[in-house]
PDB file of C-alpha atoms and ligand atoms in Angstrom:
ATOM      1  CA  MET A   1       0.000   0.000   0.000  1.00  0.00           C
ATOM      2  CA  ARG A   2       1.080   3.539  -0.737  1.00  0.00           C
ATOM      3  CA  ILE A   3      -0.172   6.363   1.496  1.00  0.00           C
ATOM      4  CA  ASP A   4       0.307  10.020   0.522  1.00  0.00           C
ATOM      5  CA  ILE A   5      -0.329  12.437   3.368  1.00  0.00           C
ATOM      6  CA  ILE A   6      -0.936  16.083   2.551  1.00  0.00           C
ATOM      7  CA  THR A   7      -0.356  18.289   5.576  1.00  0.00           C
ATOM      8  CA  VAL A   8       0.654  21.751   6.777  1.00  0.00           C
ATOM      9  CA  SER A   9       2.737  20.174   9.571  1.00  0.00           C
ATOM     10  CA  PRO A  10       4.814  17.270   8.200  1.00  0.00           C
ATOM     11  CA  GLU A  11       7.003  17.294  11.322  1.00  0.00           C
ATOM     12  CA  LEU A  12       4.014  16.835  13.614  1.00  0.00           C
ATOM     13  CA  ILE A  13       2.902  13.653  11.910  1.00  0.00           C
ATOM     14  CA  LYS A  14       6.182  11.924  10.978  1.00  0.00           C
ATOM     15  CA  SER A  15       7.199  10.484  14.332  1.00  0.00           C
ATOM     16  CA  PRO A  16       4.620   7.643  14.632  1.00  0.00           C
ATOM     17  CA  PHE A  17       5.819   6.334  11.269  1.00  0.00           C
ATOM     18  CA  GLU A  18       9.333   5.949  12.621  1.00  0.00           C
ATOM     19  CA  HIS A  19       8.364   3.539  15.410  1.00  0.00           C
ATOM     20  CA  SER A  20       6.748   0.258  16.242  1.00  0.00           C
ATOM     21  CA  ILE A  21       4.233  -1.531  14.023  1.00  0.00           C
ATOM     22  CA  ILE A  22       3.975   1.183  11.398  1.00  0.00           C
ATOM     23  CA  LYS A  23       7.751   1.270  11.042  1.00  0.00           C
ATOM     24  CA  ARG A  24       7.786  -2.513  10.738  1.00  0.00           C
ATOM     25  CA  GLY A  25       5.301  -2.356   7.855  1.00  0.00           C
ATOM     26  CA  ILE A  26       7.454   0.247   6.130  1.00  0.00           C
ATOM     27  CA  ASP A  27      10.739  -1.620   6.767  1.00  0.00           C
ATOM     28  CA  LYS A  28       9.236  -4.815   5.368  1.00  0.00           C
ATOM     29  CA  GLY A  29       8.293  -2.934   2.203  1.00  0.00           C
ATOM     30  CA  ILE A  30       4.590  -3.676   2.701  1.00  0.00           C
ATOM     31  CA  VAL A  31       3.637  -0.028   2.996  1.00  0.00           C
ATOM     32  CA  GLU A  32       5.188   3.237   1.862  1.00  0.00           C
ATOM     33  CA  VAL A  33       4.217   6.605   3.260  1.00  0.00           C
ATOM     34  CA  HIS A  34       4.982   9.940   1.600  1.00  0.00           C
ATOM     35  CA  PHE A  35       4.479  13.332   3.202  1.00  0.00           C
ATOM     36  CA  HIS A  36       3.608  16.424   1.193  1.00  0.00           C
ATOM     37  CA  ASP A  37       3.967  19.871   2.734  1.00  0.00           C
ATOM     38  CA  LEU A  38       1.022  21.899   1.470  1.00  0.00           C
ATOM     39  CA  ARG A  39       3.125  25.063   1.719  1.00  0.00           C
ATOM     40  CA  ASN A  40       5.182  23.830  -1.232  1.00  0.00           C
ATOM     41  CA  TYR A  41       2.038  24.312  -3.303  1.00  0.00           C
ATOM     42  CA  GLY A  42       1.230  27.774  -1.916  1.00  0.00           C
ATOM     43  CA  ILE A  43      -0.112  30.419  -4.286  1.00  0.00           C
ATOM     44  CA  ASN A  44       2.595  33.042  -3.817  1.00  0.00           C
ATOM     45  CA  LYS A  45       6.266  33.246  -2.964  1.00  0.00           C
ATOM     46  CA  TYR A  46       5.428  33.127   0.750  1.00  0.00           C
ATOM     47  CA  GLY A  47       3.648  29.815   0.307  1.00  0.00           C
ATOM     48  CA  LYS A  48       0.186  31.208   1.063  1.00  0.00           C
ATOM     49  CA  ILE A  49      -2.271  28.352   1.648  1.00  0.00           C
ATOM     50  CA  ASP A  50      -5.147  29.844   3.655  1.00  0.00           C
ATOM     51  CA  ASP A  51      -7.397  32.891   3.812  1.00  0.00           C
ATOM     52  CA  TYR A  52     -10.322  34.408   5.732  1.00  0.00           C
ATOM     53  CA  GLN A  53     -13.708  32.840   5.172  1.00  0.00           C
ATOM     54  CA  PHE A  54     -16.313  34.489   2.982  1.00  0.00           C
ATOM     55  CA  GLY A  55     -19.224  35.837   4.985  1.00  0.00           C
ATOM     56  CA  GLY A  56     -16.995  36.599   7.950  1.00  0.00           C
ATOM     57  CA  GLY A  57     -16.182  34.610  11.061  1.00  0.00           C
ATOM     58  CA  ALA A  58     -13.122  33.623  13.017  1.00  0.00           C
ATOM     59  CA  GLY A  59     -10.486  31.239  11.699  1.00  0.00           C
ATOM     60  CA  MET A  60      -8.590  30.652   8.493  1.00  0.00           C
ATOM     61  CA  VAL A  61      -9.705  28.287   5.745  1.00  0.00           C
ATOM     62  CA  LEU A  62      -7.338  26.234   3.574  1.00  0.00           C
ATOM     63  CA  MET A  63      -7.659  27.426  -0.048  1.00  0.00           C
ATOM     64  CA  ILE A  64      -8.609  25.151  -2.920  1.00  0.00           C
ATOM     65  CA  GLU A  65      -5.725  26.000  -5.282  1.00  0.00           C
ATOM     66  CA  PRO A  66      -2.750  24.602  -3.286  1.00  0.00           C
ATOM     67  CA  ILE A  67      -4.738  21.439  -2.531  1.00  0.00           C
ATOM     68  CA  ASP A  68      -5.771  21.109  -6.183  1.00  0.00           C
ATOM     69  CA  LYS A  69      -2.131  21.425  -7.277  1.00  0.00           C
ATOM     70  CA  CYS A  70      -0.907  18.853  -4.762  1.00  0.00           C
ATOM     71  CA  ILE A  71      -3.648  16.280  -5.383  1.00  0.00           C
ATOM     72  CA  SER A  72      -3.453  16.729  -9.168  1.00  0.00           C
ATOM     73  CA  ALA A  73       0.306  16.121  -9.132  1.00  0.00           C
ATOM     74  CA  LEU A  74      -0.303  12.817  -7.308  1.00  0.00           C
ATOM     75  CA  VAL A  75      -3.286  11.689  -9.374  1.00  0.00           C
ATOM     76  CA  ASP A  76      -1.285  12.346 -12.567  1.00  0.00           C
ATOM     77  CA  GLN A  77       1.172   9.666 -11.463  1.00  0.00           C
ATOM     78  CA  ARG A  78      -1.111   6.842 -10.296  1.00  0.00           C
ATOM     79  CA  SER A  79      -4.715   6.117  -9.528  1.00  0.00           C
ATOM     80  CA  TYR A  80      -5.982   6.268  -5.958  1.00  0.00           C
ATOM     81  CA  ASP A  81      -8.633   4.143  -4.257  1.00  0.00           C
ATOM     82  CA  GLU A  82      -9.621   6.949  -1.913  1.00  0.00           C
ATOM     83  CA  VAL A  83      -8.894  10.603  -1.200  1.00  0.00           C
ATOM     84  CA  ILE A  84      -9.622  10.866   2.509  1.00  0.00           C
ATOM     85  CA  TYR A  85     -10.192  14.141   4.346  1.00  0.00           C
ATOM     86  CA  MET A  86      -9.635  14.059   8.112  1.00  0.00           C
ATOM     87  CA  THR A  87     -12.213  16.299   9.804  1.00  0.00           C
ATOM     88  CA  PRO A  88     -14.289  16.261  13.010  1.00  0.00           C
ATOM     89  CA  ASP A  89     -17.490  16.872  10.998  1.00  0.00           C
ATOM     90  CA  ALA A  90     -17.579  13.404   9.448  1.00  0.00           C
ATOM     91  CA  LYS A  91     -18.536   9.810  10.262  1.00  0.00           C
ATOM     92  CA  THR A  92     -16.437   8.337  13.065  1.00  0.00           C
ATOM     93  CA  LEU A  93     -13.667   5.850  12.252  1.00  0.00           C
ATOM     94  CA  ASN A  94     -14.481   2.277  13.209  1.00  0.00           C
ATOM     95  CA  GLN A  95     -12.909  -1.147  12.730  1.00  0.00           C
ATOM     96  CA  GLN A  96     -15.008  -1.894   9.653  1.00  0.00           C
ATOM     97  CA  THR A  97     -13.678   1.209   7.875  1.00  0.00           C
ATOM     98  CA  ALA A  98     -10.105   0.304   8.870  1.00  0.00           C
ATOM     99  CA  ASN A  99     -10.613  -3.237   7.553  1.00  0.00           C
ATOM    100  CA  LYS A 100     -11.889  -1.962   4.205  1.00  0.00           C
ATOM    101  CA  LEU A 101      -9.076   0.555   3.809  1.00  0.00           C
ATOM    102  CA  SER A 102      -6.436  -2.061   4.596  1.00  0.00           C
ATOM    103  CA  SER A 103      -7.001  -3.670   1.192  1.00  0.00           C
ATOM    104  CA  ALA A 104      -6.550  -0.408  -0.757  1.00  0.00           C
ATOM    105  CA  LYS A 105      -3.539  -0.011  -3.044  1.00  0.00           C
ATOM    106  CA  ASN A 106      -3.074   3.762  -2.996  1.00  0.00           C
ATOM    107  CA  ILE A 107      -4.696   6.340  -0.743  1.00  0.00           C
ATOM    108  CA  ILE A 108      -4.336  10.070  -0.224  1.00  0.00           C
ATOM    109  CA  ILE A 109      -4.998  11.532   3.220  1.00  0.00           C
ATOM    110  CA  LEU A 110      -5.625  15.261   3.442  1.00  0.00           C
ATOM    111  CA  THR A 111      -5.369  16.719   6.927  1.00  0.00           C
ATOM    112  CA  GLY A 112      -7.289  19.853   7.787  1.00  0.00           C
ATOM    113  CA  HIS A 113      -6.250  22.751   9.949  1.00  0.00           C
ATOM    114  CA  TYR A 114      -7.721  25.966  11.293  1.00  0.00           C
ATOM    115  CA  LYS A 115     -11.383  26.153  10.264  1.00  0.00           C
ATOM    116  CA  GLY A 116     -10.976  23.387   7.700  1.00  0.00           C
ATOM    117  CA  VAL A 117     -10.841  23.442   3.907  1.00  0.00           C
ATOM    118  CA  ASP A 118     -12.855  25.270   1.281  1.00  0.00           C
ATOM    119  CA  GLN A 119     -16.022  23.194   0.782  1.00  0.00           C
ATOM    120  CA  ARG A 120     -15.250  22.851  -2.946  1.00  0.00           C
ATOM    121  CA  VAL A 121     -12.228  20.689  -2.068  1.00  0.00           C
ATOM    122  CA  ARG A 122     -14.546  18.270  -0.288  1.00  0.00           C
ATOM    123  CA  GLU A 123     -16.966  18.198  -3.185  1.00  0.00           C
ATOM    124  CA  LYS A 124     -14.439  17.895  -6.018  1.00  0.00           C
ATOM    125  CA  PHE A 125     -11.515  15.856  -4.699  1.00  0.00           C
ATOM    126  CA  VAL A 126     -12.462  14.046  -1.507  1.00  0.00           C
ATOM    127  CA  THR A 127     -14.048  10.581  -1.750  1.00  0.00           C
ATOM    128  CA  LYS A 128     -14.220   9.772   1.971  1.00  0.00           C
ATOM    129  CA  GLU A 129     -14.321  11.893   5.144  1.00  0.00           C
ATOM    130  CA  ILE A 130     -13.249  10.518   8.497  1.00  0.00           C
ATOM    131  CA  SER A 131     -13.368  11.794  12.078  1.00  0.00           C
ATOM    132  CA  ILE A 132     -11.697   9.892  14.919  1.00  0.00           C
ATOM    133  CA  GLY A 133     -14.214  10.850  17.601  1.00  0.00           C
ATOM    134  CA  ASP A 134     -16.535  13.429  19.063  1.00  0.00           C
ATOM    135  CA  TYR A 135     -14.008  15.980  20.235  1.00  0.00           C
ATOM    136  CA  VAL A 136     -11.974  18.611  18.404  1.00  0.00           C
ATOM    137  CA  LEU A 137      -8.222  18.432  17.787  1.00  0.00           C
ATOM    138  CA  SER A 138      -6.128  21.406  16.649  1.00  0.00           C
ATOM    139  CA  GLY A 139      -5.434  19.711  13.350  1.00  0.00           C
ATOM    140  CA  GLY A 140      -6.042  16.496  11.439  1.00  0.00           C
ATOM    141  CA  GLU A 141      -2.423  15.291  11.632  1.00  0.00           C
ATOM    142  CA  LEU A 142      -2.715  13.224  14.796  1.00  0.00           C
ATOM    143  CA  ALA A 143      -6.028  11.859  13.542  1.00  0.00           C
ATOM    144  CA  ALA A 144      -4.337  10.820  10.274  1.00  0.00           C
ATOM    145  CA  ALA A 145      -1.581   9.047  12.219  1.00  0.00           C
ATOM    146  CA  ILE A 146      -4.237   7.141  14.161  1.00  0.00           C
ATOM    147  CA  LEU A 147      -6.043   6.165  10.969  1.00  0.00           C
ATOM    148  CA  CYS A 148      -2.761   4.948   9.443  1.00  0.00           C
ATOM    149  CA  ASP A 149      -1.924   2.875  12.525  1.00  0.00           C
ATOM    150  CA  ALA A 150      -5.380   1.266  12.535  1.00  0.00           C
ATOM    151  CA  VAL A 151      -5.101   0.439   8.817  1.00  0.00           C
ATOM    152  CA  ILE A 152      -1.433  -0.548   8.474  1.00  0.00           C
ATOM    153  CA  ARG A 153      -1.503  -3.120  11.293  1.00  0.00           C
ATOM    154  CA  LEU A 154      -4.236  -4.985   9.392  1.00  0.00           C
ATOM    155  CA  ILE A 155      -2.258  -5.431   6.175  1.00  0.00           C
ATOM    156  CA  PRO A 156      -1.167  -9.083   5.947  1.00  0.00           C
ATOM    157  CA  GLY A 157       2.474  -9.521   6.923  1.00  0.00           C
ATOM    158  CA  VAL A 158       2.749  -6.378   9.048  1.00  0.00           C
ATOM    159  CA  LEU A 159       1.938  -8.009  12.392  1.00  0.00           C
ATOM    160  CA  GLY A 160       4.116 -10.940  13.346  1.00  0.00           C
ATOM    161  CA  ASP A 161       1.251 -13.095  14.521  1.00  0.00           C
ATOM    162  CA  GLU A 162      -1.196 -13.179  11.611  1.00  0.00           C
ATOM    163  CA  THR A 163      -4.129 -14.098  13.781  1.00  0.00           C
ATOM    164  CA  SER A 164      -3.731 -11.442  16.395  1.00  0.00           C
ATOM    165  CA  ALA A 165      -5.422  -8.626  14.451  1.00  0.00           C
ATOM    166  CA  LEU A 166      -8.458 -10.836  13.967  1.00  0.00           C
ATOM    167  CA  THR A 167      -8.913 -11.286  17.715  1.00  0.00           C
ATOM    168  CA  ASP A 168      -8.703  -7.576  18.485  1.00  0.00           C
ATOM    169  CA  SER A 169     -11.515  -5.792  20.248  1.00  0.00           C
ATOM    170  CA  PHE A 170     -14.236  -4.720  17.764  1.00  0.00           C
ATOM    171  CA  GLN A 171     -13.479  -7.342  15.088  1.00  0.00           C
ATOM    172  CA  ASP A 172     -16.644  -9.170  16.144  1.00  0.00           C
ATOM    173  CA  ASN A 173     -18.511  -6.200  17.652  1.00  0.00           C
ATOM    174  CA  LEU A 174     -17.212  -7.216  21.065  1.00  0.00           C
ATOM    175  CA  LEU A 175     -14.582  -5.744  23.335  1.00  0.00           C
ATOM    176  CA  ALA A 176     -11.647  -8.054  24.032  1.00  0.00           C
ATOM    177  CA  PRO A 177     -11.896 -10.363  27.079  1.00  0.00           C
ATOM    178  CA  PRO A 178      -9.517  -9.984  30.064  1.00  0.00           C
ATOM    179  CA  VAL A 179      -6.016 -11.440  29.675  1.00  0.00           C
ATOM    180  CA  TYR A 180      -3.533 -12.648  32.310  1.00  0.00           C
ATOM    181  CA  THR A 181       0.080 -13.763  32.427  1.00  0.00           C
ATOM    182  CA  ARG A 182       2.471 -15.182  35.013  1.00  0.00           C
ATOM    183  CA  PRO A 183       2.448 -15.389  37.994  1.00  0.00           C
ATOM    184  CA  SER A 184      -0.861 -17.214  38.511  1.00  0.00           C
ATOM    185  CA  THR A 185      -1.118 -15.724  42.000  1.00  0.00           C
ATOM    186  CA  TYR A 186       0.190 -12.272  42.873  1.00  0.00           C
ATOM    187  CA  LYS A 187      -0.365 -10.844  46.372  1.00  0.00           C
ATOM    188  CA  ASN A 188      -3.441 -13.061  46.786  1.00  0.00           C
ATOM    189  CA  MET A 189      -4.868 -12.008  43.402  1.00  0.00           C
ATOM    190  CA  LYS A 190      -5.573 -15.181  41.447  1.00  0.00           C
ATOM    191  CA  VAL A 191      -5.940 -15.813  37.753  1.00  0.00           C
ATOM    192  CA  PRO A 192      -9.338 -17.425  36.966  1.00  0.00           C
ATOM    193  CA  ASP A 193      -8.996 -21.231  37.340  1.00  0.00           C
ATOM    194  CA  ILE A 194     -10.502 -21.896  33.922  1.00  0.00           C
ATOM    195  CA  LEU A 195      -7.460 -20.312  32.187  1.00  0.00           C
ATOM    196  CA  LEU A 196      -5.153 -22.782  33.951  1.00  0.00           C
ATOM    197  CA  SER A 197      -7.370 -25.795  33.232  1.00  0.00           C
ATOM    198  CA  GLY A 198      -6.009 -26.688  29.807  1.00  0.00           C
ATOM    199  CA  ASN A 199      -9.603 -27.171  28.596  1.00  0.00           C
ATOM    200  CA  PHE A 200      -9.413 -25.031  25.477  1.00  0.00           C
ATOM    201  CA  PRO A 201     -13.027 -25.277  24.288  1.00  0.00           C
ATOM    202  CA  LYS A 202     -14.145 -24.191  27.782  1.00  0.00           C
ATOM    203  CA  ILE A 203     -11.546 -21.412  27.791  1.00  0.00           C
ATOM    204  CA  GLU A 204     -12.881 -20.072  24.470  1.00  0.00           C
ATOM    205  CA  GLU A 205     -16.404 -20.202  25.863  1.00  0.00           C
ATOM    206  CA  TRP A 206     -15.309 -18.312  28.972  1.00  0.00           C
ATOM    207  CA  ARG A 207     -13.528 -15.681  26.880  1.00  0.00           C
ATOM    208  CA  HIS A 208     -16.613 -15.143  24.763  1.00  0.00           C
ATOM    209  CA  GLU A 209     -18.829 -14.785  27.861  1.00  0.00           C
ATOM    210  CA  GLU A 210     -16.412 -12.310  29.421  1.00  0.00           C
ATOM    211  CA  ALA A 211     -16.252 -10.326  26.162  1.00  0.00           C
ATOM    212  CA  VAL A 212     -20.052 -10.120  26.025  1.00  0.00           C
ATOM    213  CA  LYS A 213     -20.208  -9.119  29.716  1.00  0.00           C
ATOM    214  CA  ARG A 214     -17.589  -6.409  29.242  1.00  0.00           C
ATOM    215  CA  THR A 215     -19.275  -5.080  26.120  1.00  0.00           C
ATOM    216  CA  LYS A 216     -22.729  -4.981  27.763  1.00  0.00           C
ATOM    217  CA  ASN A 217     -21.214  -3.094  30.644  1.00  0.00           C
ATOM    218  CA  ILE A 218     -19.003  -0.586  28.881  1.00  0.00           C
ATOM    219  CA  ARG A 219     -20.211  -0.362  25.263  1.00  0.00           C
ATOM    220  CA  PRO A 220     -23.771  -1.645  24.935  1.00  0.00           C
ATOM    221  CA  ASP A 221     -24.061   0.547  21.826  1.00  0.00           C
ATOM    222  CA  ILE A 222     -21.747  -1.725  19.773  1.00  0.00           C
ATOM    223  CA  LEU A 223     -23.213  -4.995  20.989  1.00  0.00           C
ATOM    224  CA  ASN A 224     -24.659  -6.903  18.087  1.00  0.00           C
ATOM    225  CA  THR A 225     -27.453  -9.224  19.235  1.00  0.00           C
ATOM    226  CA  THR A 226     -26.128 -12.001  16.940  1.00  0.00           C
ATOM    227  CA  ASN A 227     -23.086 -12.260  19.211  1.00  0.00           C
ATOM    228  CA  GLU A 228     -25.053 -13.107  22.331  1.00  0.00           C
TER     229      GLU A 228
HETATM  230 CL1  6GU B   1     -10.040  14.038  11.814  1.00  0.00          CL
HETATM  231  N1  6GU B   1      -9.587  16.374  12.912  1.00  0.00           N
HETATM  232  C1  6GU B   1      -9.690  17.264  13.898  1.00  0.00           C
HETATM  233  N2  6GU B   1      -9.140  18.479  13.747  1.00  0.00           N
HETATM  234  N3  6GU B   1     -10.324  17.026  15.046  1.00  0.00           N
HETATM  235  C2  6GU B   1     -10.862  15.823  15.182  1.00  0.00           C
HETATM  236  C3  6GU B   1     -10.795  14.839  14.185  1.00  0.00           C
HETATM  237  C4  6GU B   1     -10.146  15.157  13.039  1.00  0.00           C
HETATM  238  N4  6GU B   1     -11.444  13.746  14.615  1.00  0.00           N
HETATM  239  C5  6GU B   1     -11.892  14.054  15.823  1.00  0.00           C
HETATM  240  N5  6GU B   1     -11.544  15.294  16.162  1.00  0.00           N
END
């Protein structure tokens, strides 16, 4: 997969790509990520990329021309499955969206800033808009890094243990069950006997029950009745 990230703060977003799972995906050659500084496509010699909004109101709006130039330069070179705009006024990212995106070949991610982008950018270039939750961040960069992490770890070969992404929370509309490791007793706190029993069908049953319990308790909104 190739990911092109268009941003006004390349430095803010680069660090997560230099560590951990995302780095592993890049080092293995499974994913490549390119950063594009929107200022390089600014409309004057100062790299102007934003302006006041028509009709008045606080906050600067990213202009259409620099974004057009940047996206057009990319689209001229290859075709893209999606042009994603990161913005709080969009549908919230979930596991299903991450799963779908993980099979894309090429994607562009545009990160907003200030008051956002000129609406015509969203209408003409953007094919998918994603928010990461119901709160406002200063810019879309951190949100884009989160999206990339959620997607990249799902690409086959990126995680060492192929099955582990499939047993994540949310993959079956359930939160993950509790997990334990050694020692089996610590300061009188015991690991549930069932996990030490060696009875794997029973252990799976217990895990499923615990996952349903936890989901009912904490996130009844995601609980799918077919899982009960
Ligand atoms: Cl994608 N961007 C910003 N600026 N704030 C957010 C967000 C995105 N998702 C949630 N809050």
